[in-house]
mmCIF file of C-alpha atoms in Angstrom:
data_model
loop_
_atom_site.group_PDB
_atom_site.id
_atom_site.type_symbol
_atom_site.label_atom_id
_atom_site.label_comp_id
_atom_site.label_asym_id
_atom_site.label_seq_id
_atom_site.Cartn_x
_atom_site.Cartn_y
_atom_site.Cartn_z
ATOM 1 C CA MET A 1 0.000 0.000 0.000
ATOM 2 C CA ALA A 2 2.731 2.432 0.979
ATOM 3 C CA ALA A 3 4.743 1.501 -2.072
ATOM 4 C CA THR A 4 1.888 2.179 -4.450
ATOM 5 C CA PHE A 5 1.199 5.423 -2.627
ATOM 6 C CA ALA A 6 4.826 6.553 -3.030
ATOM 7 C CA SER A 7 4.929 5.539 -6.676
ATOM 8 C CA ARG A 8 1.699 7.397 -7.399
ATOM 9 C CA CYS A 9 3.075 10.517 -5.736
ATOM 10 C CA SER A 10 6.328 10.381 -7.614
ATOM 11 C CA ARG A 11 4.469 9.945 -10.897
ATOM 12 C CA VAL A 12 2.306 12.952 -10.087
ATOM 13 C CA GLY A 13 5.363 15.004 -9.142
ATOM 14 C CA ARG A 14 7.140 14.127 -12.363
ATOM 15 C CA SER A 15 4.136 14.821 -14.523
ATOM 16 C CA LEU A 16 3.793 18.292 -13.039
ATOM 17 C CA PHE A 17 7.298 19.253 -14.106
ATOM 18 C CA GLY A 18 7.464 17.260 -17.361
ATOM 19 C CA GLY A 19 10.055 14.683 -16.272
ATOM 20 C CA LEU A 20 12.173 16.985 -14.140
ATOM 21 C CA SER A 21 15.455 15.399 -13.089
ATOM 22 C CA ASN A 22 16.942 15.474 -9.618
ATOM 23 C CA SER A 23 19.193 18.403 -10.476
ATOM 24 C CA SER A 24 16.906 20.762 -8.543
ATOM 25 C CA PRO A 25 15.873 18.708 -5.522
ATOM 26 C CA GLY A 26 14.308 21.580 -3.568
ATOM 27 C CA LEU A 27 11.655 22.298 -6.156
ATOM 28 C CA PHE A 28 10.819 18.634 -6.715
ATOM 29 C CA THR A 29 10.581 17.869 -2.979
ATOM 30 C CA LYS A 30 8.217 20.773 -2.361
ATOM 31 C CA SER A 31 5.923 19.628 -5.182
ATOM 32 C CA HIS A 32 6.166 16.037 -3.974
ATOM 33 C CA GLU A 33 5.041 17.036 -0.478
ATOM 34 C CA MET A 34 2.156 19.123 -1.817
ATOM 35 C CA THR A 35 0.795 16.347 -4.032
ATOM 36 C CA CYS A 36 1.307 13.550 -1.503
ATOM 37 C CA GLY A 37 0.079 15.446 1.536
ATOM 38 C CA ASN A 38 -3.409 15.927 0.122
ATOM 39 C CA TYR A 39 -3.774 12.464 -1.409
ATOM 40 C CA PHE A 40 -5.695 10.877 1.483
ATOM 41 C CA SER A 41 -7.276 14.011 2.966
ATOM 42 C CA GLN A 42 -11.060 14.033 2.917
ATOM 43 C CA GLN A 43 -12.839 17.109 1.655
ATOM 44 C CA ARG A 44 -15.741 18.078 3.904
ATOM 45 C CA THR A 45 -18.475 19.789 1.929
ATOM 46 C CA PHE A 46 -22.073 20.923 2.238
ATOM 47 C CA ILE A 47 -24.901 18.441 2.526
ATOM 48 C CA GLN A 48 -26.191 18.397 -1.011
ATOM 49 C CA MET A 49 -28.352 16.295 -3.299
ATOM 50 C CA ARG A 50 -27.780 12.499 -2.990
ATOM 51 C CA THR A 51 -25.916 12.785 0.334
ATOM 52 C CA VAL A 52 -26.744 9.818 2.585
ATOM 53 C CA LEU A 53 -27.375 10.839 6.199
ATOM 54 C CA LYS A 54 -27.850 8.962 9.450
ATOM 55 C CA VAL A 55 -31.151 9.427 11.325
ATOM 56 C CA VAL A 56 -30.650 9.953 15.085
ATOM 57 C CA ASP A 57 -34.199 9.796 16.401
ATOM 58 C CA ASN A 58 -36.693 7.006 17.079
ATOM 59 C CA SER A 59 -39.008 7.769 14.157
ATOM 60 C CA GLY A 60 -38.228 4.413 12.526
ATOM 61 C CA ALA A 61 -35.866 5.514 9.757
ATOM 62 C CA LYS A 62 -32.195 4.478 9.805
ATOM 63 C CA GLN A 63 -30.818 6.298 6.762
ATOM 64 C CA VAL A 64 -32.123 9.009 4.454
ATOM 65 C CA MET A 65 -30.833 10.508 1.224
ATOM 66 C CA CYS A 66 -31.032 14.247 0.660
ATOM 67 C CA ILE A 67 -33.272 15.296 -2.213
ATOM 68 C CA GLN A 68 -33.060 19.064 -1.796
ATOM 69 C CA ALA A 69 -31.687 21.619 0.644
ATOM 70 C CA LEU A 70 -34.407 24.161 1.359
ATOM 71 C CA LYS A 71 -32.015 27.019 2.057
ATOM 72 C CA GLY A 72 -28.969 28.108 0.106
ATOM 73 C CA LYS A 73 -27.721 27.247 -3.346
ATOM 74 C CA LYS A 74 -24.658 25.241 -2.341
ATOM 75 C CA GLY A 75 -26.346 22.951 0.149
ATOM 76 C CA ALA A 76 -27.385 22.534 3.774
ATOM 77 C CA ARG A 77 -25.315 23.148 6.880
ATOM 78 C CA LEU A 78 -25.887 22.684 10.592
ATOM 79 C CA GLY A 79 -29.488 23.508 11.556
ATOM 80 C CA ASP A 80 -30.853 23.746 8.008
ATOM 81 C CA THR A 81 -33.961 21.899 6.849
ATOM 82 C CA ILE A 82 -33.757 19.457 3.945
ATOM 83 C CA VAL A 83 -36.157 17.276 1.986
ATOM 84 C CA ALA A 84 -35.071 13.628 2.083
ATOM 85 C CA SER A 85 -36.127 10.158 1.018
ATOM 86 C CA VAL A 86 -36.025 7.276 3.515
ATOM 87 C CA LYS A 87 -33.584 4.608 2.288
ATOM 88 C CA GLU A 88 -33.543 2.249 5.295
ATOM 89 C CA ALA A 89 -36.192 1.887 7.984
ATOM 90 C CA HIS A 90 -37.135 -0.335 10.922
ATOM 91 C CA PRO A 91 -40.084 -2.611 10.134
ATOM 92 C CA ASN A 92 -42.364 -1.265 12.895
ATOM 93 C CA GLY A 93 -41.429 2.427 12.686
ATOM 94 C CA LYS A 94 -43.567 5.506 12.052
ATOM 95 C CA VAL A 95 -41.971 6.166 8.659
ATOM 96 C CA LYS A 96 -41.504 3.587 5.928
ATOM 97 C CA LYS A 97 -38.893 3.093 3.236
ATOM 98 C CA GLY A 98 -39.425 5.342 0.197
ATOM 99 C CA LYS A 99 -41.356 8.061 2.042
ATOM 100 C CA VAL A 100 -40.358 11.676 1.353
ATOM 101 C CA VAL A 101 -39.814 13.556 4.627
ATOM 102 C CA TYR A 102 -38.467 16.825 5.985
ATOM 103 C CA ALA A 103 -35.377 16.673 8.202
ATOM 104 C CA VAL A 104 -33.195 19.063 10.232
ATOM 105 C CA VAL A 105 -29.416 18.643 10.078
ATOM 106 C CA VAL A 106 -28.192 18.190 13.667
ATOM 107 C CA ARG A 107 -24.634 16.970 12.973
ATOM 108 C CA ALA A 108 -22.531 17.918 9.954
ATOM 109 C CA ALA A 109 -19.008 16.897 9.006
ATOM 110 C CA MET A 110 -18.365 20.364 7.561
ATOM 111 C CA GLN A 111 -17.013 22.757 10.166
ATOM 112 C CA LYS A 112 -19.034 25.746 11.290
ATOM 113 C CA GLY A 113 -17.539 28.745 13.060
ATOM 114 C CA ARG A 114 -18.929 29.950 16.372
ATOM 115 C CA CYS A 115 -19.116 33.480 17.720
ATOM 116 C CA ASP A 116 -16.230 32.939 20.155
ATOM 117 C CA GLY A 117 -13.874 31.909 17.343
ATOM 118 C CA SER A 118 -14.028 28.160 17.942
ATOM 119 C CA GLN A 119 -15.256 25.760 15.288
ATOM 120 C CA VAL A 120 -17.610 22.800 15.613
ATOM 121 C CA ARG A 121 -17.324 19.728 13.379
ATOM 122 C CA PHE A 122 -18.714 16.212 13.767
ATOM 123 C CA ASP A 123 -17.566 12.852 12.440
ATOM 124 C CA ASP A 124 -20.789 12.087 10.591
ATOM 125 C CA ASN A 125 -23.791 13.730 8.974
ATOM 126 C CA ALA A 126 -26.981 13.177 10.957
ATOM 127 C CA VAL A 127 -30.571 14.442 10.837
ATOM 128 C CA VAL A 128 -33.767 14.458 12.889
ATOM 129 C CA LEU A 129 -37.000 13.914 10.963
ATOM 130 C CA VAL A 130 -39.612 16.672 11.317
ATOM 131 C CA ASP A 131 -43.057 17.420 9.887
ATOM 132 C CA LYS A 132 -43.953 20.435 7.747
ATOM 133 C CA GLN A 133 -44.417 22.628 10.841
ATOM 134 C CA GLY A 134 -40.936 21.741 12.129
ATOM 135 C CA GLN A 135 -42.040 19.488 15.005
ATOM 136 C CA PRO A 136 -39.986 16.278 15.440
ATOM 137 C CA ILE A 137 -41.630 13.003 14.401
ATOM 138 C CA GLY A 138 -39.737 10.935 16.974
ATOM 139 C CA THR A 139 -39.840 11.314 20.749
ATOM 140 C CA ARG A 140 -36.115 10.885 21.457
ATOM 141 C CA VAL A 141 -32.900 12.234 19.909
ATOM 142 C CA PHE A 142 -29.725 10.157 20.261
ATOM 143 C CA GLY A 143 -26.213 11.560 20.519
ATOM 144 C CA SER A 144 -24.982 15.101 20.908
ATOM 145 C CA VAL A 145 -26.738 18.086 19.350
ATOM 146 C CA PRO A 146 -25.088 21.529 18.972
ATOM 147 C CA HIS A 147 -26.630 24.585 20.607
ATOM 148 C CA GLU A 148 -26.659 26.393 17.224
ATOM 149 C CA LEU A 149 -30.106 24.860 16.693
ATOM 150 C CA ARG A 150 -31.493 27.369 19.190
ATOM 151 C CA LYS A 151 -30.729 30.231 16.760
ATOM 152 C CA LYS A 152 -32.502 28.331 13.967
ATOM 153 C CA LYS A 153 -35.665 27.985 16.112
ATOM 154 C CA HIS A 154 -35.408 24.210 16.667
ATOM 155 C CA VAL A 155 -35.816 24.353 20.450
ATOM 156 C CA LYS A 156 -38.008 21.215 20.564
ATOM 157 C CA ILE A 157 -35.124 19.134 19.164
ATOM 158 C CA LEU A 158 -32.817 20.546 21.839
ATOM 159 C CA THR A 159 -35.245 19.544 24.601
ATOM 160 C CA LEU A 160 -35.447 15.975 23.274
ATOM 161 C CA ALA A 161 -31.660 15.635 22.986
ATOM 162 C CA GLY A 162 -29.695 13.963 25.739
ATOM 163 C CA HIS A 163 -26.438 15.875 25.310
ATOM 164 C CA ILE A 164 -25.991 19.421 23.975
ATOM 165 C CA ALA A 165 -22.572 20.218 22.502
#
């Protein structure tokens, strides 16, 4: 694995400079570090169309796929409402597979800046299913929920959550 990684990086470095020899090692090494350093890094982006999200309430759905972000052109961030389709569901849940639902993003992998200068970022993308009025479908919310939802007027989700980050 490491060997193929190194060979890929060296090929990329050489292709950038058109077969540059080792006569100028400083320039080649800098390019080599830039191309290899970002090879395995994961780009964290907005929640957009066809993004699969985890459902963290007891509404019956396990996974949903985003159909449309209701706010913003680029996509949804923390606290935004999306339209989603249920992809996996528990057999005895309130929502069934294939149903189109509204959901509020409660955890996002993309970082969001806070007023005090700190930044909040989660490991996964997660949502809570809501109805058209914004009331949660489930009666419990699992995992941590950021307090930024208070600004977006999702206070009911905060009261159902066990841990507020």
